[in-house]
Amino acid sequence: MSTDPRLDYPATQRNREVILEVLREVLPEQGTVLELASGSGQHVAFFASALPQLRWQPSDHDASVFASIAAWTDDLGNVAAPVRIDAASPTWPLNPGWACDAVICANMIHISPWAACLGLLDGVSQCLREAGPLCLYGPFMRGGVHTAPSNEGFDKSLRARDPRWGVRDLDEVARAATRRGLVLDRVFEMPANNLSVVFRRVKR
Ligand SMILES: C[S@@+](CC[C@H](N)C(=O)[O-])C[C@H]1O[C@@H](n2cnc3c(N)ncnc32)[C@H](O)[C@@H]1O
């Protein structure tokens, strides 16, 4: 029986290069990047290896993935041990005054209740430094309309699994973000009808 704790998410291996291209454009030169919903840890391992000047803080609400994150990143000196953050929780277990220079989150806001998206925006608005980017990756509707039949089918399958889940409308996410001082800055079209969307923290 294998004792390797590393989880392997095939989609993550497929999309990591194109997400990295976006991150190279929008992340600051230096500082700390908080990743929410790290899952297997394959993204943070790949990004931290490609961008070694940045410090990386992985997290997830599910502590059972921490062994996988640690195993994928244990040879990288710029990745901290994962912390448990439930995006939907009103308080995040970060030290008072803890701040980061960027936040990334891939494939989470449609696979969780809307409250997790709002909680993410609340939490990020508190810990992200001014002008720092919040980068979300995944499928989105635009103007309340699906951008591809495959996304519509995916949305139906998500809602069948849990009626609180579903592909989010970028306009609705952007309105909720603006109310929290996070302004939509860039939208990148990605393969397989996904988007990378970048918000910026405005002056408080
Ligand atoms: C589809 S996986 C994506 C993992 C990784 N970001 C990727 O793209 O490979 C969704 C992840 O979101 C996490 N998640 C779901 N709800 C969450 C919440 N409320 N707060 C933080 N993480 C959450 C799950 O535990 C899971 O690791």
CSV table of C-alpha atoms and ligand atoms in Angstrom, one decimal:
chain,number,residue,atom,x,y,z
A,1,MET,CA,0.0,0.0,0.0
A,2,SER,CA,1.3,3.5,-1.0
A,3,THR,CA,2.1,5.8,1.9
A,4,ASP,CA,2.7,8.8,-0.4
A,5,PRO,CA,0.4,11.6,1.0
A,6,ARG,CA,0.6,13.6,-2.2
A,7,LEU,CA,-2.8,14.0,-3.8
A,8,ASP,CA,-2.8,14.3,-7.6
A,9,TYR,CA,-5.5,16.6,-9.2
A,10,PRO,CA,-5.1,16.1,-13.0
A,11,ALA,CA,-6.9,19.5,-13.8
A,12,THR,CA,-4.4,21.3,-11.6
A,13,GLN,CA,-1.5,19.8,-13.5
A,14,ARG,CA,-3.2,20.9,-16.8
A,15,ASN,CA,-3.9,24.5,-15.8
A,16,ARG,CA,-0.9,25.4,-13.8
A,17,GLU,CA,1.2,26.8,-16.7
A,18,VAL,CA,-1.5,29.2,-18.0
A,19,ILE,CA,-2.3,30.4,-14.5
A,20,LEU,CA,1.4,31.0,-13.8
A,21,GLU,CA,1.6,33.2,-16.9
A,22,VAL,CA,-1.1,35.4,-15.4
A,23,LEU,CA,0.5,35.4,-12.0
A,24,ARG,CA,3.8,36.5,-13.6
A,25,GLU,CA,2.0,39.6,-14.9
A,26,VAL,CA,0.0,40.6,-11.9
A,27,LEU,CA,1.9,39.5,-8.7
A,28,PRO,CA,4.2,41.9,-7.0
A,29,GLU,CA,8.0,41.3,-7.3
A,30,GLN,CA,8.3,40.5,-3.6
A,31,GLY,CA,6.2,39.8,-0.6
A,32,THR,CA,3.8,37.2,0.7
A,33,VAL,CA,1.1,35.4,-1.3
A,34,LEU,CA,-1.8,33.8,0.5
A,35,GLU,CA,-3.4,30.9,-1.3
A,36,LEU,CA,-7.0,30.0,-0.3
A,37,ALA,CA,-8.4,26.5,-1.0
A,38,SER,CA,-4.9,25.1,-1.8
A,39,GLY,CA,-6.3,21.5,-2.2
A,40,SER,CA,-3.6,19.1,-3.1
A,41,GLY,CA,-0.8,21.8,-2.9
A,42,GLN,CA,0.3,21.2,-6.5
A,43,HIS,CA,-0.5,24.8,-7.5
A,44,VAL,CA,1.4,26.4,-4.7
A,45,ALA,CA,4.4,24.0,-5.2
A,46,PHE,CA,4.6,24.9,-8.9
A,47,PHE,CA,4.1,28.7,-8.4
A,48,ALA,CA,6.5,28.9,-5.5
A,49,SER,CA,9.2,27.0,-7.4
A,50,ALA,CA,8.7,29.3,-10.5
A,51,LEU,CA,8.5,32.5,-8.4
A,52,PRO,CA,11.1,31.9,-5.6
A,53,GLN,CA,11.4,35.6,-4.6
A,54,LEU,CA,7.8,35.4,-3.2
A,55,ARG,CA,6.8,33.8,0.1
A,56,TRP,CA,3.8,31.6,-0.1
A,57,GLN,CA,1.2,30.7,2.5
A,58,PRO,CA,-1.1,27.8,1.5
A,59,SER,CA,-4.4,27.2,3.3
A,60,ASP,CA,-7.6,25.2,3.0
A,61,HIS,CA,-10.7,24.7,5.2
A,62,ASP,CA,-10.1,20.9,5.0
A,63,ALA,CA,-7.1,20.0,7.2
A,64,SER,CA,-7.1,16.5,5.6
A,65,VAL,CA,-5.2,17.9,2.6
A,66,PHE,CA,-2.4,19.4,4.7
A,67,ALA,CA,-0.2,16.3,4.5
A,68,SER,CA,-0.4,16.5,0.7
A,69,ILE,CA,0.4,20.2,0.6
A,70,ALA,CA,3.4,19.7,3.0
A,71,ALA,CA,4.6,16.8,0.9
A,72,TRP,CA,4.4,18.7,-2.4
A,73,THR,CA,6.2,21.7,-0.9
A,74,ASP,CA,8.7,20.3,1.7
A,75,ASP,CA,11.7,21.0,-0.5
A,76,LEU,CA,10.8,24.6,-1.0
A,77,GLY,CA,12.2,27.1,1.4
A,78,ASN,CA,9.6,29.8,0.5
A,79,VAL,CA,6.4,27.9,1.4
A,80,ALA,CA,5.0,28.1,4.9
A,81,ALA,CA,3.2,25.2,6.5
A,82,PRO,CA,-0.5,25.2,5.5
A,83,VAL,CA,-3.0,26.9,7.8
A,84,ARG,CA,-6.7,26.1,8.2
A,85,ILE,CA,-8.8,28.9,6.8
A,86,ASP,CA,-12.5,28.5,6.1
A,87,ALA,CA,-13.2,31.3,3.6
A,88,ALA,CA,-16.8,31.5,4.9
A,89,SER,CA,-15.8,32.0,8.5
A,90,PRO,CA,-16.2,35.5,9.8
A,91,THR,CA,-12.8,35.3,11.5
A,92,TRP,CA,-9.7,33.9,9.9
A,93,PRO,CA,-7.0,32.4,12.2
A,94,LEU,CA,-4.3,34.9,11.2
A,95,ASN,CA,-2.3,36.8,13.7
A,96,PRO,CA,-3.7,40.3,14.4
A,97,GLY,CA,-2.2,42.7,11.9
A,98,TRP,CA,-1.1,39.9,9.6
A,99,ALA,CA,-1.0,41.2,6.0
A,100,CYS,CA,-0.2,39.8,2.6
A,101,ASP,CA,0.8,41.3,-0.7
A,102,ALA,CA,-1.4,39.1,-2.9
A,103,VAL,CA,-4.1,36.4,-2.6
A,104,ILE,CA,-4.8,33.6,-5.1
A,105,CYS,CA,-7.7,31.2,-5.1
A,106,ALA,CA,-8.5,28.7,-7.9
A,107,ASN,CA,-11.6,26.6,-8.4
A,108,MET,CA,-13.3,27.3,-5.0
A,109,ILE,CA,-16.1,29.9,-5.3
A,110,HIS,CA,-18.3,27.7,-7.5
A,111,ILE,CA,-17.6,24.5,-5.4
A,112,SER,CA,-18.9,26.1,-2.2
A,113,PRO,CA,-21.9,28.1,-1.0
A,114,TRP,CA,-22.1,31.8,-2.0
A,115,ALA,CA,-21.3,32.6,1.6
A,116,ALA,CA,-17.7,31.3,1.0
A,117,CYS,CA,-17.3,33.8,-1.9
A,118,LEU,CA,-18.5,36.6,0.3
A,119,GLY,CA,-16.4,35.4,3.2
A,120,LEU,CA,-13.4,35.3,0.9
A,121,LEU,CA,-14.0,38.9,-0.1
A,122,ASP,CA,-14.5,40.0,3.5
A,123,GLY,CA,-11.3,38.2,4.7
A,124,VAL,CA,-9.2,39.4,1.8
A,125,SER,CA,-10.4,43.0,2.2
A,126,GLN,CA,-9.0,42.8,5.7
A,127,CYS,CA,-5.6,41.2,5.1
A,128,LEU,CA,-4.6,42.3,1.6
A,129,ARG,CA,-2.3,45.3,1.4
A,130,GLU,CA,-3.3,48.3,-0.6
A,131,ALA,CA,-3.0,47.8,-4.4
A,132,GLY,CA,-2.4,44.1,-3.9
A,133,PRO,CA,-4.1,41.7,-6.3
A,134,LEU,CA,-6.7,39.1,-5.5
A,135,CYS,CA,-6.6,36.5,-8.3
A,136,LEU,CA,-9.5,34.1,-8.8
A,137,TYR,CA,-9.5,31.3,-11.4
A,138,GLY,CA,-12.4,29.2,-12.6
A,139,PRO,CA,-15.5,29.3,-14.7
A,140,PHE,CA,-17.8,32.4,-14.5
A,141,MET,CA,-21.0,33.6,-16.0
A,142,ARG,CA,-20.9,37.1,-17.6
A,143,GLY,CA,-23.9,39.4,-17.5
A,144,GLY,CA,-25.8,36.5,-15.9
A,145,VAL,CA,-25.2,34.3,-18.9
A,146,HIS,CA,-23.1,31.2,-19.3
A,147,THR,CA,-20.1,31.7,-21.6
A,148,ALA,CA,-20.2,28.1,-23.0
A,149,PRO,CA,-22.5,25.1,-23.1
A,150,SER,CA,-19.9,23.1,-21.2
A,151,ASN,CA,-20.0,25.6,-18.3
A,152,GLU,CA,-23.8,25.5,-18.3
A,153,GLY,CA,-23.6,21.7,-18.0
A,154,PHE,CA,-21.0,21.9,-15.3
A,155,ASP,CA,-23.2,24.4,-13.4
A,156,LYS,CA,-26.1,22.0,-13.5
A,157,SER,CA,-23.9,19.1,-12.2
A,158,LEU,CA,-22.6,21.3,-9.4
A,159,ARG,CA,-26.1,22.3,-8.3
A,160,ALA,CA,-27.3,18.7,-8.5
A,161,ARG,CA,-24.5,17.8,-6.0
A,162,ASP,CA,-25.3,20.7,-3.7
A,163,PRO,CA,-27.9,23.4,-4.5
A,164,ARG,CA,-25.8,26.0,-2.8
A,165,TRP,CA,-23.0,25.5,-5.3
A,166,GLY,CA,-22.8,26.8,-8.8
A,167,VAL,CA,-20.9,28.8,-11.4
A,168,ARG,CA,-20.8,32.5,-10.2
A,169,ASP,CA,-21.7,35.5,-12.3
A,170,LEU,CA,-18.6,37.7,-12.5
A,171,ASP,CA,-20.7,40.9,-12.4
A,172,GLU,CA,-22.2,39.8,-9.1
A,173,VAL,CA,-18.8,38.9,-7.7
A,174,ALA,CA,-17.4,42.2,-8.8
A,175,ARG,CA,-20.3,44.1,-7.2
A,176,ALA,CA,-19.7,42.3,-3.9
A,177,ALA,CA,-16.0,42.9,-4.2
A,178,THR,CA,-16.4,46.6,-4.9
A,179,ARG,CA,-18.5,47.0,-1.7
A,180,ARG,CA,-15.4,45.6,0.2
A,181,GLY,CA,-12.8,47.8,-1.4
A,182,LEU,CA,-11.7,45.3,-4.1
A,183,VAL,CA,-12.0,46.7,-7.6
A,184,LEU,CA,-12.0,44.5,-10.7
A,185,ASP,CA,-8.8,45.3,-12.6
A,186,ARG,CA,-8.1,42.6,-15.2
A,187,VAL,CA,-10.0,39.7,-16.8
A,188,PHE,CA,-8.0,37.0,-18.7
A,189,GLU,CA,-9.7,34.5,-21.0
A,190,MET,CA,-8.2,31.1,-20.2
A,191,PRO,CA,-8.4,27.7,-21.9
A,192,ALA,CA,-11.5,25.5,-21.4
A,193,ASN,CA,-13.8,28.5,-20.9
A,194,ASN,CA,-12.3,29.5,-17.6
A,195,LEU,CA,-11.3,33.0,-16.5
A,196,SER,CA,-8.6,34.5,-14.4
A,197,VAL,CA,-9.9,37.6,-12.7
A,198,VAL,CA,-7.8,40.1,-10.8
A,199,PHE,CA,-9.2,42.5,-8.2
A,200,ARG,CA,-7.1,45.2,-6.6
A,201,ARG,CA,-7.4,46.4,-3.0
A,202,VAL,CA,-8.1,50.2,-3.1
A,203,LYS,CA,-7.1,52.7,-0.4
A,204,ARG,CA,-9.2,52.2,2.8
B,1,LIG,C1,-11.7,21.8,-6.6
B,1,LIG,S1,-10.6,22.0,-5.2
B,1,LIG,C2,-9.5,23.2,-5.9
B,1,LIG,C3,-8.1,23.0,-5.2
B,1,LIG,C4,-7.0,23.9,-5.9
B,1,LIG,N1,-7.3,25.3,-5.6
B,1,LIG,C5,-6.9,23.6,-7.3
B,1,LIG,O1,-7.3,24.4,-8.1
B,1,LIG,O2,-6.4,22.6,-7.7
B,1,LIG,C6,-11.6,23.0,-4.1
B,1,LIG,C7,-10.9,23.3,-2.8
B,1,LIG,O3,-11.7,24.2,-2.1
B,1,LIG,C8,-11.6,23.9,-0.8
B,1,LIG,N2,-12.7,24.7,-0.1
B,1,LIG,C9,-14.1,24.5,-0.3
B,1,LIG,N3,-14.8,25.3,0.5
B,1,LIG,C10,-13.9,26.1,1.2
B,1,LIG,C11,-14.0,27.1,2.1
B,1,LIG,N4,-15.1,27.5,2.6
B,1,LIG,N5,-12.8,27.7,2.6
B,1,LIG,C12,-11.6,27.3,2.1
B,1,LIG,N6,-11.4,26.2,1.3
B,1,LIG,C13,-12.6,25.7,0.8
B,1,LIG,C14,-11.8,22.4,-0.7
B,1,LIG,O4,-11.4,21.9,0.5
B,1,LIG,C15,-10.8,22.1,-1.9
B,1,LIG,O5,-9.5,21.9,-1.5
